[in-house]
Amino acid sequence: MDSIIFDLDGTLWDSRGTVAKAWTQVVKDSDSVRREVTEKDLKGTMGLQIHEIADVLFDDLSKEERMKLIRACCRQELPDLERDGGELYEGLEETLSKLAETYRLFIVSNCQEGYIESFYAYHGLGHYFEDFENPGRTGLSKGENIRLIIERNGLQSPVYVGDTEGDRTAAEFAGIPFVFASYGFGQPRRYDARIGSVGELVGLRF
């Protein structure tokens, strides 16, 4: 193992509190019948791409209306995340500091462009990561973005750390081991290793 590629939501942080407030503000200002987006709503969409989240949360709207609304929500969440941040999982910065002594670190998330940058901006953790990717920037699937990070950075034996079935299938697509962050939001069908806290990565070996 020479490198670790991380998912973001449910793996490094929980941004649902800030995102739910931002999205609710947008929805309340729209003509939608839905008046609130809750953290529970967002938990059910973790790991999905933006258009898939729109299909889940705003299924009572036409495709055009739901995409217009989700894009407005996404525009609002970025400045809110830069201002208020999210909830980091316990011991994250200490763990990243230790891991960075031995491994190269990266992020691949199914998010919009600017979302990972907001995570960096508020929490000041960007210097631990060499590179990142997302479908908002590339238009690719998570598995394809993992491959892109591997190829772009010449990685030889990376692992992917995530918390959902989508993360597992993305790692499988990229041909690398999947480490299940069981403290996150999902329950993948299988995994190559399991951690109960982010700090357990320090002792992980492949």
mmCIF file of C-alpha atoms in Angstrom:
data_model
loop_
_atom_site.group_PDB
_atom_site.id
_atom_site.type_symbol
_atom_site.label_atom_id
_atom_site.label_comp_id
_atom_site.label_asym_id
_atom_site.label_seq_id
_atom_site.Cartn_x
_atom_site.Cartn_y
_atom_site.Cartn_z
ATOM 1 C CA MET A 1 0.000 0.000 0.000
ATOM 2 C CA ASP A 2 1.569 3.259 -1.127
ATOM 3 C CA SER A 3 -1.448 5.582 -1.071
ATOM 4 C CA ILE A 4 -4.951 6.100 0.299
ATOM 5 C CA ILE A 5 -7.827 7.575 -1.694
ATOM 6 C CA PHE A 6 -10.702 8.811 0.463
ATOM 7 C CA ASP A 7 -14.377 9.340 -0.067
ATOM 8 C CA LEU A 8 -15.494 12.563 1.666
ATOM 9 C CA ASP A 9 -19.043 12.404 3.073
ATOM 10 C CA GLY A 10 -19.362 9.707 5.719
ATOM 11 C CA THR A 11 -15.625 9.079 5.631
ATOM 12 C CA LEU A 12 -13.831 12.339 6.493
ATOM 13 C CA TRP A 13 -16.722 14.545 7.583
ATOM 14 C CA ASP A 14 -20.489 14.855 8.052
ATOM 15 C CA SER A 15 -21.696 18.025 6.333
ATOM 16 C CA ARG A 16 -25.416 17.280 6.553
ATOM 17 C CA GLY A 17 -26.227 19.933 9.159
ATOM 18 C CA THR A 18 -24.887 22.790 7.063
ATOM 19 C CA VAL A 19 -26.119 21.371 3.757
ATOM 20 C CA ALA A 20 -29.646 20.715 5.074
ATOM 21 C CA LYS A 21 -29.948 24.329 6.227
ATOM 22 C CA ALA A 22 -28.646 25.656 2.912
ATOM 23 C CA TRP A 23 -30.939 23.476 0.822
ATOM 24 C CA THR A 24 -33.986 24.211 2.992
ATOM 25 C CA GLN A 25 -33.391 27.923 2.488
ATOM 26 C CA VAL A 26 -33.378 27.457 -1.287
ATOM 27 C CA VAL A 27 -36.420 25.178 -1.317
ATOM 28 C CA LYS A 28 -38.454 27.543 0.848
ATOM 29 C CA ASP A 29 -37.712 30.344 -1.611
ATOM 30 C CA SER A 30 -38.828 28.217 -4.560
ATOM 31 C CA ASP A 31 -42.242 27.150 -5.826
ATOM 32 C CA SER A 32 -41.684 23.550 -4.684
ATOM 33 C CA VAL A 33 -44.236 21.896 -2.414
ATOM 34 C CA ARG A 34 -41.443 20.565 -0.202
ATOM 35 C CA ARG A 35 -40.696 23.000 2.620
ATOM 36 C CA GLU A 36 -37.685 21.382 4.311
ATOM 37 C CA VAL A 37 -34.680 19.186 3.572
ATOM 38 C CA THR A 38 -33.579 17.265 6.659
ATOM 39 C CA GLU A 39 -30.368 15.502 7.652
ATOM 40 C CA LYS A 40 -32.320 12.234 7.430
ATOM 41 C CA ASP A 41 -33.234 13.055 3.817
ATOM 42 C CA LEU A 42 -29.590 13.649 2.993
ATOM 43 C CA LYS A 43 -28.425 10.441 4.670
ATOM 44 C CA GLY A 44 -30.473 8.481 2.151
ATOM 45 C CA THR A 45 -28.664 10.140 -0.762
ATOM 46 C CA MET A 46 -25.058 9.753 0.378
ATOM 47 C CA GLY A 47 -22.802 8.474 -2.384
ATOM 48 C CA LEU A 48 -25.156 9.474 -5.209
ATOM 49 C CA GLN A 49 -24.391 11.944 -7.965
ATOM 50 C CA ILE A 50 -26.258 15.250 -8.088
ATOM 51 C CA HIS A 51 -28.880 14.204 -10.664
ATOM 52 C CA GLU A 52 -29.593 11.042 -8.663
ATOM 53 C CA ILE A 53 -30.061 13.071 -5.478
ATOM 54 C CA ALA A 54 -32.539 15.299 -7.311
ATOM 55 C CA ASP A 55 -34.490 12.220 -8.409
ATOM 56 C CA VAL A 56 -34.738 11.050 -4.778
ATOM 57 C CA LEU A 57 -35.489 14.337 -3.006
ATOM 58 C CA PHE A 58 -37.591 16.122 -5.606
ATOM 59 C CA ASP A 59 -39.367 13.252 -7.344
ATOM 60 C CA ASP A 60 -42.671 15.194 -7.280
ATOM 61 C CA LEU A 61 -41.220 17.688 -9.754
ATOM 62 C CA SER A 62 -40.515 17.366 -13.457
ATOM 63 C CA LYS A 63 -36.966 16.454 -14.431
ATOM 64 C CA GLU A 64 -36.299 20.009 -15.584
ATOM 65 C CA GLU A 65 -37.703 21.493 -12.353
ATOM 66 C CA ARG A 66 -35.827 19.113 -10.062
ATOM 67 C CA MET A 67 -32.502 19.784 -11.803
ATOM 68 C CA LYS A 68 -33.068 23.536 -11.626
ATOM 69 C CA LEU A 69 -33.792 23.234 -7.905
ATOM 70 C CA ILE A 70 -30.874 20.930 -7.077
ATOM 71 C CA ARG A 71 -28.451 23.222 -8.918
ATOM 72 C CA ALA A 72 -29.706 26.173 -6.890
ATOM 73 C CA CYS A 73 -29.254 24.126 -3.707
ATOM 74 C CA CYS A 74 -25.707 23.248 -4.698
ATOM 75 C CA ARG A 75 -24.846 26.867 -5.435
ATOM 76 C CA GLN A 76 -26.064 27.869 -1.980
ATOM 77 C CA GLU A 77 -24.251 25.113 -0.074
ATOM 78 C CA LEU A 78 -20.741 26.083 -1.177
ATOM 79 C CA PRO A 79 -20.510 29.501 0.510
ATOM 80 C CA ASP A 80 -22.358 28.105 3.525
ATOM 81 C CA LEU A 81 -19.846 25.263 3.861
ATOM 82 C CA GLU A 82 -16.936 27.683 3.501
ATOM 83 C CA ARG A 83 -18.460 29.772 6.294
ATOM 84 C CA ASP A 84 -19.734 27.044 8.655
ATOM 85 C CA GLY A 85 -17.916 23.853 7.630
ATOM 86 C CA GLY A 86 -19.066 20.384 8.615
ATOM 87 C CA GLU A 87 -18.449 17.955 11.437
ATOM 88 C CA LEU A 88 -15.068 16.239 11.158
ATOM 89 C CA TYR A 89 -14.865 12.682 12.412
ATOM 90 C CA GLU A 90 -13.001 12.354 15.681
ATOM 91 C CA GLY A 91 -9.229 12.394 15.392
ATOM 92 C CA LEU A 92 -9.244 13.194 11.673
ATOM 93 C CA GLU A 93 -6.453 15.762 11.506
ATOM 94 C CA GLU A 94 -4.188 13.776 13.823
ATOM 95 C CA THR A 95 -4.800 10.682 11.704
ATOM 96 C CA LEU A 96 -4.135 12.484 8.423
ATOM 97 C CA SER A 97 -0.909 13.896 9.843
ATOM 98 C CA LYS A 98 0.313 10.422 10.774
ATOM 99 C CA LEU A 99 -0.792 8.817 7.516
ATOM 100 C CA ALA A 100 0.879 11.532 5.441
ATOM 101 C CA GLU A 101 4.235 10.517 6.914
ATOM 102 C CA THR A 102 3.991 7.178 5.093
ATOM 103 C CA TYR A 103 1.310 7.382 2.408
ATOM 104 C CA ARG A 104 0.213 9.722 -0.346
ATOM 105 C CA LEU A 105 -3.347 10.928 0.300
ATOM 106 C CA PHE A 106 -6.154 11.789 -2.153
ATOM 107 C CA ILE A 107 -9.909 12.421 -2.280
ATOM 108 C CA VAL A 108 -12.472 11.181 -4.816
ATOM 109 C CA SER A 109 -16.071 12.129 -4.048
ATOM 110 C CA ASN A 110 -19.361 12.122 -5.973
ATOM 111 C CA CYS A 111 -19.831 15.844 -5.477
ATOM 112 C CA GLN A 112 -20.075 19.070 -7.407
ATOM 113 C CA GLU A 113 -17.065 21.152 -8.304
ATOM 114 C CA GLY A 114 -16.143 23.375 -5.380
ATOM 115 C CA TYR A 115 -17.383 21.020 -2.648
ATOM 116 C CA ILE A 116 -14.001 19.489 -1.803
ATOM 117 C CA GLU A 117 -12.488 22.960 -1.997
ATOM 118 C CA SER A 118 -15.035 24.121 0.610
ATOM 119 C CA PHE A 119 -13.947 21.271 2.878
ATOM 120 C CA TYR A 120 -10.342 22.412 2.472
ATOM 121 C CA ALA A 121 -11.175 26.103 2.934
ATOM 122 C CA TYR A 122 -13.034 25.835 6.231
ATOM 123 C CA HIS A 123 -11.071 23.078 7.937
ATOM 124 C CA GLY A 124 -7.592 23.844 6.576
ATOM 125 C CA LEU A 125 -6.782 20.240 5.712
ATOM 126 C CA GLY A 126 -5.958 20.602 2.025
ATOM 127 C CA HIS A 127 -2.200 20.397 2.572
ATOM 128 C CA TYR A 128 -2.512 16.721 3.524
ATOM 129 C CA PHE A 129 -3.889 15.763 0.097
ATOM 130 C CA GLU A 130 -1.941 15.744 -3.154
ATOM 131 C CA ASP A 131 -4.880 15.669 -5.550
ATOM 132 C CA PHE A 132 -8.655 15.206 -5.720
ATOM 133 C CA GLU A 133 -11.373 14.545 -8.252
ATOM 134 C CA ASN A 134 -15.159 14.622 -8.627
ATOM 135 C CA PRO A 135 -17.822 14.220 -11.343
ATOM 136 C CA GLY A 136 -18.658 17.921 -11.157
ATOM 137 C CA ARG A 137 -15.253 18.580 -12.699
ATOM 138 C CA THR A 138 -14.829 15.550 -14.967
ATOM 139 C CA GLY A 139 -18.327 14.230 -15.711
ATOM 140 C CA LEU A 140 -17.008 10.744 -14.889
ATOM 141 C CA SER A 141 -18.261 8.082 -12.494
ATOM 142 C CA LYS A 142 -16.573 7.607 -9.132
ATOM 143 C CA GLY A 143 -14.779 4.488 -10.354
ATOM 144 C CA GLU A 144 -13.487 6.350 -13.407
ATOM 145 C CA ASN A 145 -12.350 9.246 -11.215
ATOM 146 C CA ILE A 146 -10.472 6.844 -8.944
ATOM 147 C CA ARG A 147 -8.717 5.435 -12.003
ATOM 148 C CA LEU A 148 -7.940 8.976 -13.146
ATOM 149 C CA ILE A 149 -6.300 9.791 -9.796
ATOM 150 C CA ILE A 150 -4.300 6.557 -9.937
ATOM 151 C CA GLU A 151 -3.071 7.192 -13.468
ATOM 152 C CA ARG A 152 -2.442 10.914 -13.031
ATOM 153 C CA ASN A 153 -0.348 10.398 -9.907
ATOM 154 C CA GLY A 154 1.402 7.154 -10.836
ATOM 155 C CA LEU A 155 0.033 5.211 -7.863
ATOM 156 C CA GLN A 156 1.174 1.598 -7.572
ATOM 157 C CA SER A 157 -0.884 0.090 -4.739
ATOM 158 C CA PRO A 158 -3.640 2.417 -3.529
ATOM 159 C CA VAL A 159 -6.695 1.570 -1.438
ATOM 160 C CA TYR A 160 -10.051 3.355 -1.400
ATOM 161 C CA VAL A 161 -11.740 4.247 1.893
ATOM 162 C CA GLY A 162 -15.489 4.843 1.817
ATOM 163 C CA ASP A 163 -18.765 4.001 3.508
ATOM 164 C CA THR A 164 -21.335 2.987 0.879
ATOM 165 C CA GLU A 165 -22.060 0.235 -1.612
ATOM 166 C CA GLY A 166 -21.359 2.769 -4.343
ATOM 167 C CA ASP A 167 -17.899 3.276 -2.893
ATOM 168 C CA ARG A 168 -17.312 -0.470 -2.929
ATOM 169 C CA THR A 169 -18.358 -0.842 -6.559
ATOM 170 C CA ALA A 170 -16.224 2.169 -7.535
ATOM 171 C CA ALA A 171 -13.152 0.633 -5.891
ATOM 172 C CA GLU A 172 -13.914 -2.673 -7.589
ATOM 173 C CA PHE A 173 -14.221 -0.905 -10.947
ATOM 174 C CA ALA A 174 -10.831 0.708 -10.362
ATOM 175 C CA GLY A 175 -9.338 -2.655 -9.347
ATOM 176 C CA ILE A 176 -8.184 -1.626 -5.870
ATOM 177 C CA PRO A 177 -9.011 -2.803 -2.315
ATOM 178 C CA PHE A 178 -11.987 -1.257 -0.545
ATOM 179 C CA VAL A 179 -11.793 -0.241 3.116
ATOM 180 C CA PHE A 180 -15.224 0.147 4.720
ATOM 181 C CA ALA A 181 -15.625 3.107 7.082
ATOM 182 C CA SER A 182 -18.337 1.553 9.245
ATOM 183 C CA TYR A 183 -18.931 4.791 11.173
ATOM 184 C CA GLY A 184 -20.362 6.384 8.013
ATOM 185 C CA PHE A 185 -23.764 6.210 6.344
ATOM 186 C CA GLY A 186 -23.903 2.979 4.357
ATOM 187 C CA GLN A 187 -23.655 -0.785 4.511
ATOM 188 C CA PRO A 188 -21.744 -2.250 1.566
ATOM 189 C CA ARG A 189 -22.240 -5.884 0.639
ATOM 190 C CA ARG A 190 -18.605 -6.748 1.224
ATOM 191 C CA TYR A 191 -15.223 -5.158 1.802
ATOM 192 C CA ASP A 192 -11.527 -5.983 1.993
ATOM 193 C CA ALA A 193 -11.013 -4.333 5.382
ATOM 194 C CA ARG A 194 -13.216 -2.567 7.918
ATOM 195 C CA ILE A 195 -12.476 0.351 10.250
ATOM 196 C CA GLY A 196 -14.654 1.501 13.136
ATOM 197 C CA SER A 197 -13.007 4.918 13.378
ATOM 198 C CA VAL A 198 -10.797 6.987 11.116
ATOM 199 C CA GLY A 199 -7.879 6.511 13.506
ATOM 200 C CA GLU A 200 -7.789 2.779 12.751
ATOM 201 C CA LEU A 201 -6.319 3.596 9.360
ATOM 202 C CA VAL A 202 -2.969 4.226 11.010
ATOM 203 C CA GLY A 203 -2.525 0.515 11.688
ATOM 204 C CA LEU A 204 -3.975 -0.694 8.378
ATOM 205 C CA ARG A 205 -1.766 -2.876 6.203
ATOM 206 C CA PHE A 206 -2.267 -4.487 2.792
#
